[in-house]
Structure formats: structure tokens, C-alpha cells
Coordinates of C-alpha atoms in Angstrom, one line a residue:
M11 CA 199.2 29.8 49.5
A12 CA 199.6 32.6 52.1
E13 CA 198.7 30.0 54.4
E14 CA 201.4 27.7 53.3
N15 CA 203.9 30.5 53.5
K16 CA 202.9 31.1 57.1
N17 CA 203.3 27.1 57.8
K18 CA 206.6 27.1 56.3
D19 CA 207.7 30.3 58.1
T20 CA 206.3 28.5 61.3
Q21 CA 208.2 25.3 60.3
E22 CA 211.4 27.2 59.8
I23 CA 211.2 28.7 63.2
E24 CA 210.5 25.2 64.5
V25 CA 213.5 23.6 62.9
Q26 CA 215.8 26.4 63.9
D27 CA 214.6 25.6 67.5
V28 CA 215.1 21.9 66.9
A29 CA 218.7 22.5 65.6
G30 CA 219.3 24.8 68.7
M31 CA 218.0 22.0 70.8
E32 CA 220.2 19.5 69.0
T33 CA 223.2 21.6 69.7
A34 CA 222.5 22.2 73.0
S35 CA 221.9 18.3 73.7
Q36 CA 225.2 17.5 72.5
P37 CA 227.1 18.3 75.7
E38 CA 224.3 16.6 77.6
A39 CA 225.1 13.3 75.5
E40 CA 228.5 13.6 76.5
K41 CA 227.7 13.9 80.1
Q42 CA 225.3 10.8 79.8
Q43 CA 228.1 8.8 78.4
E44 CA 230.5 9.9 81.1
N45 CA 228.2 9.1 83.9
P46 CA 225.2 7.0 83.0
E47 CA 224.2 6.1 86.4
K48 CA 224.0 9.6 87.4
F49 CA 222.0 10.6 84.2
L50 CA 219.6 7.9 84.9
K51 CA 218.9 8.9 88.5
E52 CA 218.2 12.4 87.4
F53 CA 216.3 11.5 84.2
N54 CA 212.8 13.4 84.0
W55 CA 210.4 10.3 83.3
H56 CA 207.4 12.7 83.6
N57 CA 208.7 14.9 80.7
Y58 CA 209.7 12.1 78.8
E59 CA 206.1 10.4 79.0
E60 CA 204.4 13.7 78.2
G61 CA 206.7 14.4 75.3
I62 CA 208.1 17.5 76.6
D63 CA 211.5 18.3 75.4
P64 CA 213.6 20.7 77.6
I65 CA 214.3 24.0 75.8
D66 CA 216.4 26.8 77.1
D67 CA 214.6 29.8 78.4
E68 CA 216.7 32.1 76.0
K69 CA 215.1 30.2 73.2
L70 CA 211.8 30.4 74.4
E71 CA 212.0 34.1 74.8
E72 CA 213.2 34.4 71.2
F73 CA 210.4 32.4 70.1
E74 CA 207.7 34.5 71.8
K75 CA 209.2 37.6 70.4
L76 CA 209.1 36.3 66.9
V77 CA 205.4 35.3 67.4
E78 CA 204.7 38.9 68.8
E79 CA 206.4 40.6 65.7
N80 CA 204.5 38.5 63.1
F81 CA 201.0 37.8 64.3
V82 CA 198.1 40.1 65.7
D83 CA 196.4 39.3 68.8
T84 CA 192.9 37.9 67.5
L85 CA 190.6 39.5 70.3
D86 CA 186.7 39.8 69.6
D87 CA 185.3 43.3 68.6
E88 CA 188.7 44.7 67.4
V89 CA 189.2 46.6 64.4
V90 CA 192.3 45.8 62.5
T91 CA 193.6 46.5 58.9
G92 CA 194.0 43.5 56.7
K93 CA 195.1 43.0 53.1
V94 CA 192.9 41.2 50.3
I95 CA 194.8 38.4 49.3
N96 CA 192.3 36.6 47.2
I97 CA 188.9 37.1 45.7
T98 CA 186.6 34.2 45.0
D99 CA 183.1 34.4 43.6
R100 CA 181.5 34.9 46.9
D101 CA 184.2 35.9 49.4
A102 CA 187.4 37.9 49.9
I103 CA 190.4 36.2 51.8
I104 CA 191.8 38.8 54.1
D105 CA 195.3 38.4 55.7
I106 CA 195.5 40.2 59.1
N107 CA 198.8 38.5 60.2
A108 CA 197.0 35.9 62.4
K109 CA 197.6 32.3 62.3
S110 CA 195.0 31.8 59.7
E111 CA 193.3 34.2 57.1
G112 CA 189.8 35.5 57.5
V113 CA 186.8 35.1 55.0
I114 CA 184.4 38.3 54.5
S115 CA 181.4 37.9 52.2
L116 CA 181.6 40.1 49.1
N117 CA 178.1 41.4 50.0
E118 CA 179.9 43.7 52.5
F119 CA 181.8 45.4 49.7
R120 CA 178.9 46.1 47.4
Y121 CA 179.7 49.9 47.9
N122 CA 183.1 49.3 46.5
P123 CA 182.9 47.4 43.2
D124 CA 186.5 48.1 42.4
L125 CA 187.9 45.8 45.2
K126 CA 190.9 43.8 44.1
E127 CA 193.8 41.9 45.6
G128 CA 196.3 43.9 47.6
D129 CA 193.6 46.4 48.8
E130 CA 194.0 47.1 52.5
V131 CA 190.3 47.1 54.3
E132 CA 189.5 47.7 57.8
V133 CA 187.9 44.6 59.5
L134 CA 186.4 43.3 62.8
I135 CA 187.4 40.1 64.3
D136 CA 183.8 39.0 64.6
V137 CA 184.3 35.5 65.6
R138 CA 188.0 34.0 66.5
E139 CA 187.5 30.9 64.9
D140 CA 184.6 28.9 63.8
A141 CA 184.1 25.0 64.1
T142 CA 186.7 24.4 61.3
G143 CA 189.2 27.0 62.7
Q144 CA 188.5 29.5 60.2
L145 CA 188.7 33.1 61.3
I146 CA 185.3 35.1 60.8
L147 CA 185.9 38.8 60.0
S148 CA 183.3 41.7 59.3
H149 CA 184.1 44.6 57.1
R150 CA 180.7 46.1 57.5
K151 CA 180.9 46.2 61.2
A152 CA 184.4 47.5 61.0
R153 CA 183.3 50.5 58.7
V154 CA 180.3 51.4 61.2
I155 CA 182.6 51.5 64.1
K156 CA 185.3 53.6 62.3
A157 CA 182.6 55.9 60.8
W158 CA 181.1 56.9 64.1
E159 CA 184.7 57.7 65.2
R160 CA 185.3 59.7 62.0
V161 CA 181.8 61.5 62.3
N162 CA 182.3 62.3 66.0
K163 CA 185.8 63.7 65.1
A164 CA 184.3 65.6 62.2
H165 CA 181.6 67.1 64.5
D166 CA 183.8 68.0 67.4
E167 CA 186.6 69.4 65.2
S168 CA 184.3 71.0 62.4
L169 CA 185.8 69.0 59.8
V170 CA 184.4 68.9 56.2
V171 CA 183.4 65.6 55.0
N172 CA 182.6 64.0 51.7
G173 CA 179.1 62.0 51.3
F174 CA 177.1 60.6 48.6
I175 CA 173.5 61.6 48.3
K176 CA 171.6 58.3 47.9
C177 CA 167.9 59.2 47.7
R178 CA 165.1 61.7 48.6
T179 CA 163.0 61.2 51.9
K180 CA 160.4 63.4 53.6
G181 CA 161.9 66.9 54.2
G182 CA 165.3 66.1 52.6
M183 CA 167.9 63.8 51.4
I184 CA 169.7 60.6 52.8
V185 CA 173.4 60.9 52.4
D186 CA 176.1 58.2 53.0
V187 CA 178.9 59.6 55.2
F188 CA 181.7 57.1 56.0
G189 CA 179.1 54.3 55.6
I190 CA 176.6 55.8 57.8
E191 CA 173.2 57.1 56.5
A192 CA 172.9 60.7 57.6
F193 CA 169.9 63.1 57.1
L194 CA 170.6 66.1 54.8
P195 CA 167.3 68.5 55.5
G196 CA 165.9 70.4 52.5
S197 CA 166.7 73.7 53.9
Q198 CA 170.4 72.8 54.4
I199 CA 171.3 71.9 51.0
D200 CA 171.7 75.3 49.6
V201 CA 171.2 79.1 50.8
K202 CA 168.6 79.3 48.1
P203 CA 165.2 77.5 47.9
I204 CA 165.4 74.1 46.3
R205 CA 162.9 73.3 43.6
D206 CA 164.2 70.0 42.3
Y207 CA 165.5 67.6 44.8
D208 CA 165.8 64.7 42.6
A209 CA 168.7 66.7 40.7
Y210 CA 170.9 66.2 43.7
V211 CA 170.4 62.3 44.1
G212 CA 173.6 60.4 43.0
K213 CA 175.9 63.5 43.7
N214 CA 179.0 63.3 45.6
M215 CA 179.1 66.6 47.8
E216 CA 180.8 68.1 50.7
F217 CA 179.1 68.6 54.2
K218 CA 179.5 69.7 57.6
V219 CA 178.2 67.3 60.5
V220 CA 176.0 69.8 62.5
K221 CA 174.3 67.4 65.0
I222 CA 174.5 63.9 66.3
N223 CA 172.0 61.9 68.5
H224 CA 174.1 59.2 70.1
E225 CA 171.0 57.6 71.6
F226 CA 169.2 57.2 68.3
K227 CA 172.4 57.0 66.3
N228 CA 171.3 60.0 64.0
V229 CA 173.4 62.3 62.2
V230 CA 172.3 65.5 60.5
V231 CA 174.6 67.0 57.8
S232 CA 174.5 70.4 56.1
H233 CA 176.0 71.7 52.8
K234 CA 174.4 75.1 53.5
A235 CA 176.6 75.7 56.4
L236 CA 179.7 75.4 54.3
I237 CA 178.9 78.2 52.0
E238 CA 177.1 80.5 54.7
A239 CA 180.4 81.9 56.0
D240 CA 181.4 83.1 52.6
I241 CA 178.1 84.4 51.9
E242 CA 178.0 86.3 55.1
E243 CA 181.2 88.0 54.0
Q244 CA 180.0 88.7 50.7
K245 CA 176.5 90.0 52.3
K246 CA 178.3 92.4 54.6
E247 CA 180.3 93.7 51.5
I248 CA 177.1 94.4 49.6
I249 CA 175.2 95.9 52.4
G250 CA 177.8 98.3 53.1
Q251 CA 177.9 99.8 49.6
L252 CA 174.0 99.9 49.4
E253 CA 172.5 103.4 48.3
K254 CA 169.1 104.6 47.3
G255 CA 168.7 104.7 43.5
Q256 CA 171.3 102.2 43.0
V257 CA 170.9 99.8 40.3
L258 CA 172.1 96.2 40.9
E259 CA 171.6 92.8 38.9
G260 CA 169.9 89.9 40.8
T261 CA 168.4 86.7 40.3
V262 CA 164.8 85.8 41.0
K263 CA 164.7 83.7 44.2
N264 CA 161.2 83.2 44.9
I265 CA 157.8 84.5 43.6
T266 CA 154.8 85.1 45.9
S267 CA 151.3 86.5 45.5
Y268 CA 152.4 90.0 47.0
G269 CA 155.9 90.3 45.2
V270 CA 159.2 88.9 43.9
F271 CA 162.2 88.3 46.2
V272 CA 165.4 88.9 44.3
D273 CA 169.0 87.6 45.3
L274 CA 171.6 90.4 45.0
G275 CA 174.6 88.0 45.6
G276 CA 173.8 86.8 49.1
V277 CA 171.4 89.6 50.2
D278 CA 167.7 89.3 49.4
G279 CA 165.4 92.3 48.4
L280 CA 161.7 92.3 47.8
V281 CA 160.0 93.8 44.8
H282 CA 156.5 94.6 45.7
I283 CA 153.8 93.6 43.0
T284 CA 153.0 97.3 42.6
D285 CA 156.6 98.1 41.7
L286 CA 156.9 95.3 39.1
S287 CA 155.0 97.1 36.3
W288 CA 153.4 100.3 35.6
S289 CA 150.2 98.4 34.5
R290 CA 148.0 96.6 36.9
I291 CA 149.0 92.7 37.1
N292 CA 147.3 90.1 38.9
H293 CA 150.2 88.0 39.8
P294 CA 154.0 88.6 39.6
N295 CA 154.6 85.6 37.4
E296 CA 153.0 87.6 34.6
I297 CA 156.2 89.7 34.7
V298 CA 159.0 87.5 35.9
E299 CA 160.0 83.8 36.4
L300 CA 162.2 81.8 38.7
D301 CA 166.0 82.1 38.3
Q302 CA 165.6 84.9 35.8
K303 CA 168.3 87.6 35.8
L304 CA 167.1 91.3 36.0
N305 CA 168.2 94.8 37.1
V306 CA 166.5 96.3 40.0
V307 CA 166.7 99.7 41.5
I308 CA 167.1 100.1 45.3
L309 CA 164.0 102.1 46.4
D310 CA 164.5 101.9 50.1
F311 CA 166.0 100.0 53.0
D312 CA 166.0 100.0 57.0
E313 CA 168.7 101.0 59.3
S314 CA 170.1 97.5 59.4
K315 CA 169.6 97.2 55.8
S316 CA 168.1 93.7 56.5
R317 CA 164.9 94.8 54.6
I318 CA 165.7 96.0 51.2
Q319 CA 162.6 97.5 48.9
L320 CA 163.5 97.1 45.2
G321 CA 161.7 98.2 42.2
L322 CA 161.5 97.1 38.6
K323 CA 159.0 99.4 36.9
Q324 CA 161.2 102.5 37.9
L325 CA 163.8 101.6 35.4
S326 CA 161.5 102.2 32.8
Q327 CA 159.8 105.7 31.6
H328 CA 156.4 106.5 33.5
P329 CA 153.4 105.8 31.0
W330 CA 152.2 109.4 31.8
D331 CA 155.1 111.0 30.5
A332 CA 154.5 109.2 27.2
L333 CA 150.8 110.0 27.0
D334 CA 149.8 112.1 23.9
E335 CA 150.3 115.8 24.6
N336 CA 147.4 116.6 22.4
L337 CA 144.8 114.7 24.5
K338 CA 142.5 116.8 26.3
V339 CA 139.3 117.2 28.2
G340 CA 136.2 116.2 26.1
D341 CA 138.2 114.0 23.9
K342 CA 136.9 110.4 23.3
V343 CA 139.3 107.4 24.4
K344 CA 138.9 103.5 24.2
G345 CA 140.4 101.4 27.0
K346 CA 140.0 98.0 28.8
V347 CA 138.2 97.5 32.2
V348 CA 140.8 96.5 34.6
V349 CA 139.5 96.8 38.2
I350 CA 135.8 97.3 39.4
A351 CA 134.7 98.7 42.6
D352 CA 131.5 99.5 43.9
Y353 CA 131.9 103.3 43.4
G354 CA 133.2 102.8 39.7
A355 CA 135.7 101.3 37.1
F356 CA 139.2 102.0 36.4
I357 CA 140.0 102.0 32.5
E358 CA 143.6 101.5 31.0
V359 CA 143.4 103.8 28.2
A360 CA 147.2 103.3 27.5
E361 CA 149.7 100.7 29.2
G362 CA 150.2 102.1 32.6
V363 CA 147.6 105.0 32.3
E364 CA 144.2 104.6 34.0
G365 CA 141.1 106.7 34.2
L366 CA 138.2 106.3 36.7
I367 CA 134.6 106.1 35.5
H368 CA 132.5 107.1 38.5
V369 CA 129.2 104.9 38.8
S370 CA 127.1 108.1 38.4
E371 CA 129.0 109.0 35.2
M372 CA 128.0 105.5 33.6
S373 CA 124.2 106.4 33.2
W374 CA 121.8 109.3 33.1
S375 CA 119.7 107.4 35.7
T376 CA 119.8 108.9 39.3
H377 CA 118.7 105.7 41.1
L378 CA 121.5 103.8 43.1
R379 CA 123.4 101.0 41.1
S380 CA 126.9 99.4 41.3
A381 CA 129.5 99.5 38.5
Q382 CA 129.0 95.8 37.8
D383 CA 125.6 96.6 36.4
F384 CA 127.3 98.4 33.7
V385 CA 130.7 96.8 32.8
N386 CA 133.0 93.8 33.4
V387 CA 136.5 93.2 33.9
G388 CA 138.2 92.9 30.3
D389 CA 135.5 94.7 28.5
E390 CA 136.5 97.2 25.9
V391 CA 134.6 100.5 26.4
E392 CA 134.6 104.0 24.9
A393 CA 134.5 106.9 27.2
Q394 CA 134.9 110.8 27.2
I395 CA 137.6 112.4 29.5
L396 CA 135.9 114.6 32.0
T397 CA 139.0 115.7 33.9
L398 CA 142.7 115.4 33.1
D399 CA 145.5 116.3 35.7
R400 CA 149.0 115.4 34.3
E401 CA 150.8 116.5 37.3
D402 CA 149.0 114.4 39.9
R403 CA 148.5 111.6 36.8
K404 CA 144.8 111.4 37.4
M405 CA 141.9 111.1 34.7
S406 CA 138.2 110.9 35.1
L407 CA 136.1 109.5 32.5
G408 CA 132.2 109.2 31.6
I409 CA 130.2 106.9 29.4
K410 CA 126.9 108.5 29.7
Q411 CA 128.1 111.6 28.1
L412 CA 128.2 109.7 24.8
T413 CA 124.4 109.4 24.7
P414 CA 122.0 112.5 24.7
D415 CA 120.8 113.8 28.0
P416 CA 117.2 112.6 28.4
W417 CA 116.5 115.9 30.5
T418 CA 117.2 118.1 27.5
D419 CA 113.7 117.8 26.2
I420 CA 111.9 116.7 29.5
T421 CA 109.2 119.5 29.5
S422 CA 107.9 118.4 26.0
K423 CA 108.1 114.5 27.0
Y424 CA 106.7 114.7 30.5
P425 CA 104.5 117.9 31.0
V426 CA 102.8 118.2 34.2
G427 CA 99.4 116.5 34.1
S428 CA 100.5 113.9 31.6
K429 CA 99.9 110.2 32.4
H430 CA 102.7 107.5 31.8
K431 CA 103.8 103.9 32.7
G432 CA 107.1 103.3 34.8
I433 CA 109.0 100.6 36.5
V434 CA 109.3 100.5 40.2
R435 CA 113.1 100.6 41.1
N436 CA 113.6 101.2 44.7
F437 CA 111.6 102.2 48.0
T438 CA 112.3 104.5 50.6
N439 CA 110.2 105.0 53.9
F440 CA 108.5 108.2 52.6
G441 CA 107.8 107.0 48.8
V442 CA 108.6 104.9 45.6
F443 CA 111.2 105.8 42.8
V444 CA 109.6 105.0 39.4
E445 CA 111.9 105.0 36.3
L446 CA 110.0 106.2 33.3
E447 CA 113.0 105.6 30.9
E448 CA 116.9 105.3 31.3
G449 CA 117.9 108.4 33.3
I450 CA 114.4 109.6 34.2
D451 CA 113.4 108.8 37.6
G452 CA 110.3 110.2 39.5
L453 CA 109.3 110.1 43.1
I454 CA 105.7 109.0 44.2
Y455 CA 105.2 110.1 47.8
I456 CA 103.5 107.4 50.0
S457 CA 100.5 109.9 50.2
D458 CA 100.1 109.8 46.5
L459 CA 99.7 106.1 46.1
S460 CA 96.0 105.5 47.2
W461 CA 93.1 107.8 47.8
T462 CA 91.6 105.6 50.3
K463 CA 94.2 103.0 51.9
K464 CA 96.2 104.0 54.8
I465 CA 99.8 102.9 53.9
K466 CA 102.7 102.6 56.3
H467 CA 105.3 101.6 53.8
P468 CA 105.3 101.5 50.0
S469 CA 106.0 97.6 50.0
E470 CA 102.5 97.3 51.3
F471 CA 101.2 98.7 48.0
T472 CA 103.6 97.4 45.3
N473 CA 107.0 95.6 44.7
V474 CA 110.2 96.4 43.0
G475 CA 109.9 95.6 39.3
D476 CA 106.1 96.3 39.1
E477 CA 104.8 98.7 36.4
L478 CA 102.7 101.5 37.5
E479 CA 100.7 104.2 35.8
V480 CA 101.7 107.5 37.4
V481 CA 100.8 111.2 36.4
V482 CA 103.3 114.1 36.4
L483 CA 102.5 116.3 39.5
E484 CA 105.7 118.6 39.5
L485 CA 108.6 119.1 37.2
D486 CA 111.9 120.8 38.3
V487 CA 114.2 121.1 35.4
D488 CA 117.0 122.7 37.2
G489 CA 117.0 120.2 39.9
R490 CA 116.3 117.3 37.8
K491 CA 113.4 116.3 40.0
L492 CA 110.2 114.8 38.9
S493 CA 107.2 114.3 41.2
L494 CA 104.7 111.6 40.4
G495 CA 101.5 110.3 41.7
H496 CA 99.5 107.1 41.1
K497 CA 96.1 107.8 42.9
Q498 CA 95.7 110.7 40.6
I499 CA 95.1 108.2 37.7
E500 CA 91.5 108.1 39.3
D501 CA 89.0 110.7 40.7
N502 CA 89.2 111.0 44.4
P503 CA 86.2 109.0 45.8
W504 CA 86.3 110.9 48.8
D505 CA 84.7 113.7 46.8
K506 CA 81.6 111.5 46.4
Y507 CA 81.7 110.2 49.9
E508 CA 81.7 113.7 51.2
K509 CA 78.3 113.9 49.9
D510 CA 76.8 110.5 50.8
Y511 CA 78.6 110.5 54.1
G512 CA 78.4 114.0 55.3
V513 CA 77.8 115.2 58.7
G514 CA 74.2 114.5 59.8
T515 CA 73.6 111.7 57.4
K516 CA 72.1 108.6 58.9
H517 CA 73.3 104.9 57.9
T518 CA 72.6 101.6 59.4
A519 CA 75.8 99.3 59.9
E520 CA 77.1 96.4 62.2
I521 CA 79.6 96.9 65.2
T522 CA 82.9 95.6 63.4
E523 CA 85.2 95.7 66.2
I524 CA 85.4 96.8 69.9
V525 CA 88.5 98.9 70.2
D526 CA 90.1 101.1 72.9
K527 CA 87.6 104.1 73.7
G528 CA 85.0 102.7 71.4
A529 CA 84.2 100.6 68.4
T530 CA 84.5 100.6 64.7
I531 CA 82.0 100.1 61.9
D532 CA 82.6 99.6 58.1
F533 CA 80.3 101.4 55.9
N534 CA 82.0 100.1 52.9
E535 CA 85.3 99.1 51.7
D536 CA 86.8 102.5 52.0
I537 CA 85.1 104.2 54.9
T538 CA 85.6 102.8 58.4
A539 CA 84.2 105.0 61.0
F540 CA 84.9 105.2 64.8
V541 CA 82.1 105.4 67.3
P542 CA 83.3 107.0 70.8
Q543 CA 82.4 104.7 73.9
R544 CA 79.5 107.2 75.1
H545 CA 78.1 107.1 71.7
L546 CA 77.5 103.4 71.8
E547 CA 74.7 104.0 74.4
K548 CA 71.3 102.8 73.5
E549 CA 68.1 104.1 74.6
D550 CA 67.7 101.8 77.5
G551 CA 71.1 102.8 78.8
S552 CA 73.0 99.6 77.6
K553 CA 75.7 99.5 75.2
L554 CA 76.0 98.2 71.6
K555 CA 78.2 95.0 71.5
K556 CA 80.2 93.5 68.7
G557 CA 78.1 92.1 65.8
E558 CA 74.9 94.3 66.6
E559 CA 73.3 96.2 63.9
A560 CA 72.1 99.7 64.6
E561 CA 71.3 103.0 63.0
F562 CA 74.4 105.6 63.2
Q563 CA 74.4 109.2 62.4
I564 CA 77.6 110.9 61.2
I565 CA 78.9 113.6 63.6
E566 CA 82.4 114.2 61.8
F567 CA 83.7 113.9 58.2
N568 CA 87.1 114.9 57.3
K569 CA 88.1 114.1 53.7
E570 CA 91.7 115.1 54.0
F571 CA 92.7 113.0 56.9
K572 CA 90.0 110.3 55.9
R573 CA 88.3 110.5 59.3
V574 CA 84.8 109.4 59.8
V575 CA 83.2 109.7 63.3
A576 CA 79.5 108.2 64.1
S577 CA 77.3 108.1 66.9
H578 CA 74.3 105.7 67.8
M579 CA 73.3 107.8 71.0
V580 CA 72.4 111.0 69.1
I581 CA 69.8 109.0 67.2
H582 CA 67.6 108.5 70.4
K583 CA 68.7 111.7 72.2
E584 CA 67.8 113.5 69.3
E585 CA 64.2 112.2 69.5
E586 CA 64.1 112.8 73.1
Q587 CA 65.1 116.4 72.6
K588 CA 62.4 116.7 69.9
I589 CA 59.7 115.4 72.2
V590 CA 60.9 118.0 75.0
K591 CA 60.8 120.7 72.5
Q592 CA 57.1 119.9 71.5
A593 CA 56.1 119.6 75.1
A594 CA 57.7 123.1 75.8
K595 CA 55.8 124.6 73.0
K596 CA 52.5 123.2 74.0
S597 CA 53.3 124.3 77.7
A598 CA 53.9 127.9 76.3
A599 CA 50.6 127.9 74.3
Q600 CA 48.7 126.9 77.4
N601 CA 50.3 129.4 79.6
K602 CA 49.4 132.0 77.1
D603 CA 45.8 130.9 77.1
N604 CA 45.9 130.9 80.9
T605 CA 44.1 127.5 80.7
T606 CA 47.1 125.4 81.6
T607 CA 47.4 124.3 85.1
I608 CA 50.1 122.6 86.9
G609 CA 48.5 119.3 86.8
D610 CA 48.3 119.5 83.0
V611 CA 51.9 120.2 82.8
N612 CA 52.5 117.2 84.8
A613 CA 50.3 115.1 82.8
D614 CA 52.3 116.0 79.8
L615 CA 55.5 115.4 81.3
Q616 CA 54.3 111.8 82.6
A617 CA 53.2 111.0 79.0
L618 CA 56.5 111.9 77.6
K619 CA 58.2 109.8 80.2
D620 CA 56.0 106.8 79.5
K621 CA 56.6 107.3 75.8
M622 CA 60.3 107.1 76.5
E623 CA 60.0 104.2 78.7
G624 CA 58.0 102.4 76.0
K625 CA 54.7 102.1 77.8
E626 CA 52.8 103.7 75.0

């Protein structure tokens, strides 16, 4: 229909031109009739053959002016405004005041389901005319071109733009701005952390264009930037009024393991976990939850007031102030174990009121143990108050005081000389601690472990957890010390060895080992004797070797230090001295009788020499 109207308009213009031409040709006809020869002579046969009728220049100029006013110049890549004149099932017919209407697929208008006839739309002349003479337009390309113009203008002039949040993406959202997909970072959605991104999908919001990458055609927008200016003003106003001790209402903005961040209306403050509750808590979410509104008190802030320390528990009465005034030292209390350390356990006897049970007050036992051996977190325990300082808000407790002190009747249960059995609890370099019962420990010095063995460390003799028989050697009631012995269970075998292996006794044994400055021999499983180097000499002057058996004489025996020294040399030296003494006696007797001559003496000495050399 529009095309028919245009054709009609065109026909009217042409009719007017023809009428004008006819009017103009009437005087020419009269001239032709007046002088036909001259007309024929000047007649333009070329124009006649080509079908070109002469038109006045004025009429041509008027025609061109009408075309210029009524039709657009259909140049490629030009964005113009057109009007929807018809909508079919598949296309929209657009009038752009050209010689013909253009056609655009309805797919390009999917974003605008309300498109109707009469709407004005921006279009790009994509192809001037197709093979059928149809003008091809593009609304989508026109939107993109205009969108970039608008986006750049919004960025350069800091204008506020409207956008539609289409979907979520990694790190933020995708926003439709003027038909362009822009990126909205998660941190730029709001001034407070966003926990549910999906709640923003499908919303129309205002944004500010903060960055454009022309090379990659990327656009970044921000909603946060629009409200930061207002918040900054509000923040300055709040900071200027801050005072210590001031109570403000805030909203829980973020919860961490170490505390809670509270939004005070554009200004964030931190409530440390220790300032949330008078009682011990494991995590702040036990006390508060996100978006919760609560009152907090300002505890401190730095000079710039950019770091604000807040408190929540300070708004309630301190539990120590509410503690029973009649509670005193010696009273029994019940509580729950809230914290365990190596040195003890903290017991909450009332909400926010804790007492320490030192590990030494958990048992009458004196050997080293940790608090974990007695209690666990969450245990309900009963204890006795040992100290109570309301001013410093400190309390110490004890568990062992609820049972009788085993040292009360120690002298009757463990008199000196009595024999008992105990458990090896731990070692030291100088002895072994043995527990006779809970709270009664005794020490066995390393020298009291064995009569015969030389022990360098207690672990060579026993193990932790072994049962040992002991004898009470000493008892110090005031010092709560018990001295024990293990070897005293049996008689000292060295009392018997002192008689059997006394100095001068002779025994046959084998050289066990050659050692520095001598050798060792084993007389039995307890006695190992040392033989000095020179005492290894045999009668022929050679030395005893490892494995040789010989007769030895004990020349030293020390029961206290378990030292035994033996000699083989003295055996044959003693025999030699005996012969010398006998010869001397004989010589003396002969001198007395004056019958002895020098030859006789020489003969006796030669006989002794021969005997020693084994010639006899």
C-alpha cells in the first residue's frame, strides 16, 4: 500500500511535469506551423530516436528538489530511522522514505515482543537492493552501532545507563546495555558482599560504564559506583560523630573465624570473637548470623577512624558481677571443661565465669602427666575452690582435694623395710620412679637396682609399665619423698663372694678378653676380674693369651665398687721366693756350723736355678 502511494506520488509529479511540458510545447507547435522548413532543419533527430523529450531546466531543478525532500539517500552502512508499516508472520516492513520499503526479519526484534505498526526503529541499510529490487535493512546492526555510540558517550560523560541482567557468569553477571553484553563484576554489584547472585538475574538496574576495551569490544559496568559517592558522604558523617563507648545499631555484613564485620551505615567495624560473648565460643556463628541487626559499642578506633573496634558482650553485665556472693574458698562447684592445655584445664562454673584446674591439682600423683590424661573438653566435673579473686576475676580449682590424701597414713602403710610391688612410670638418668598407688611415688636410684650388674641407664634394666618388687629404704613425710630399692629384695651375693674370692685365694680360669693394659677373666656370671699386663707373665717369661687357662690369685677385692684384680705372675713368683727363702735358711744353718763353703752355697744356688729352669 505504501509502495502504491509512493508510485502515485511519483506519477503525480510526472503528470505535472508532462502537463508543464505540454504547456511549454504549445508555442513551439505554433512556431512549427508558421515556419515548417526551419523546424525540420533544426529538429533534433537524435533525441527523438532516443525518446528524450526536452524539458526546461527550471522544471528539472524543481523535480530534483522534490526527490531530495521526499527520499533518503540509500547508502550502504548508514543508520537511519524508519517506521514499521506492516508486520507479517516472519518479517517487519520498514519505510525509510526510499524508493521502496525495506524488510527485516522479526528475529532481530526478539528483545522487543511489543513491536507494532507505527513504531519507529533504527535500521542499517545493509544491502541497497537485492536481485528483485528489494531494499535489505538490519535492525540488529543498527542497534550495535548506535549502542557503541551511546556506551562511549555514557563512559566519556559519566552518564547513568539502564541495563538488564541476563545471566550469571564466572566472577559476576552479564548485563544487556543498549543491546551490548557488558560484564558486571561481582564486587561491583553492591557495597556489601553478595551471597545470592541468582537473585539479581532478570532485574533492570542502573549502571555506570567504568571501562571500555575498544580492541576486544568489552564493556565493564558498575552499580556499586553509583552508590559509593552517597555512601562516602554518609561515611564521613558517621566517622565524624564516632566516640568511644558510643552504642550504634549495625548489620552483620560478614562472619569470619576471628570475628564479625558490622556495617554501621557505610562504615564497617570489627567485633573480635573474644568481644562477642563473655563465654568461650568456637566460632562467631554461634552468636550471630548474616544480615542480623544488633547493637554494638565502640571500643576503640585509630586516628583516621578507618579501623573501628566494636564490642557486643560489653552491652551485658559481666558474669563475675553476677556470681554468687556467698561463694568462697573451700566450696565445691560443678562445671564443664571448655579448654584443655598442657598445664591444666579451664572449667566454666557459670556462664562467662571460668576457673583453672592446674594439672598438679588433678591427682595426688607427683609424676609428670598432662591434663588430657584426666579430663576431656565437654566433661562435667566437680572441683573445690582453692583461690578466689573477685577483683582480678580469677579462680583456681582442684579435683584431687575431693579424695583423701594418700600421704596421710603413709607411715603405717609403707614403713621402712616393708616390701611392695609397684609400676615403673618413668626414667631419669639417675633412677626409676615407681608408683605404689595413685599419689604415692618412690624413687629407686640406679645403684639400688642390682647387686651385681653395672647399669648405665635404667632402661637397660627395666621398661616403663613393668612391675617391680621394691623395699622401702627411706621415708620423708614432710617432703613427701619415698626412697625405694629393688636389689634389697635379695641378699647381697657379694657378701658370700667376699669370702670365696677374698685376697690370696687361688682360682683357675680362662683369659676371656685382652683389653687395654691387661686382660679380663670371668670367675662366674657376676665376677669379672682384671689382670694387669705384667701379671700375665708366665714362668718362662711369655704372656698369657686369650683363651689360655691358668691359675690366678686374687690380689684385690672391693665389695663396694665390685672390683676384683687377679694375677698369674704371683703364682710362680711366690714359688721362687719360697725356694730363695729355703736356700737362705739352709745357708744360714751351714754358716752356723762353719761347715758350709763357698762351693756348697754355689751348688745350692745352681740347684735352685736348674729347678726353676725345669732341669730337674
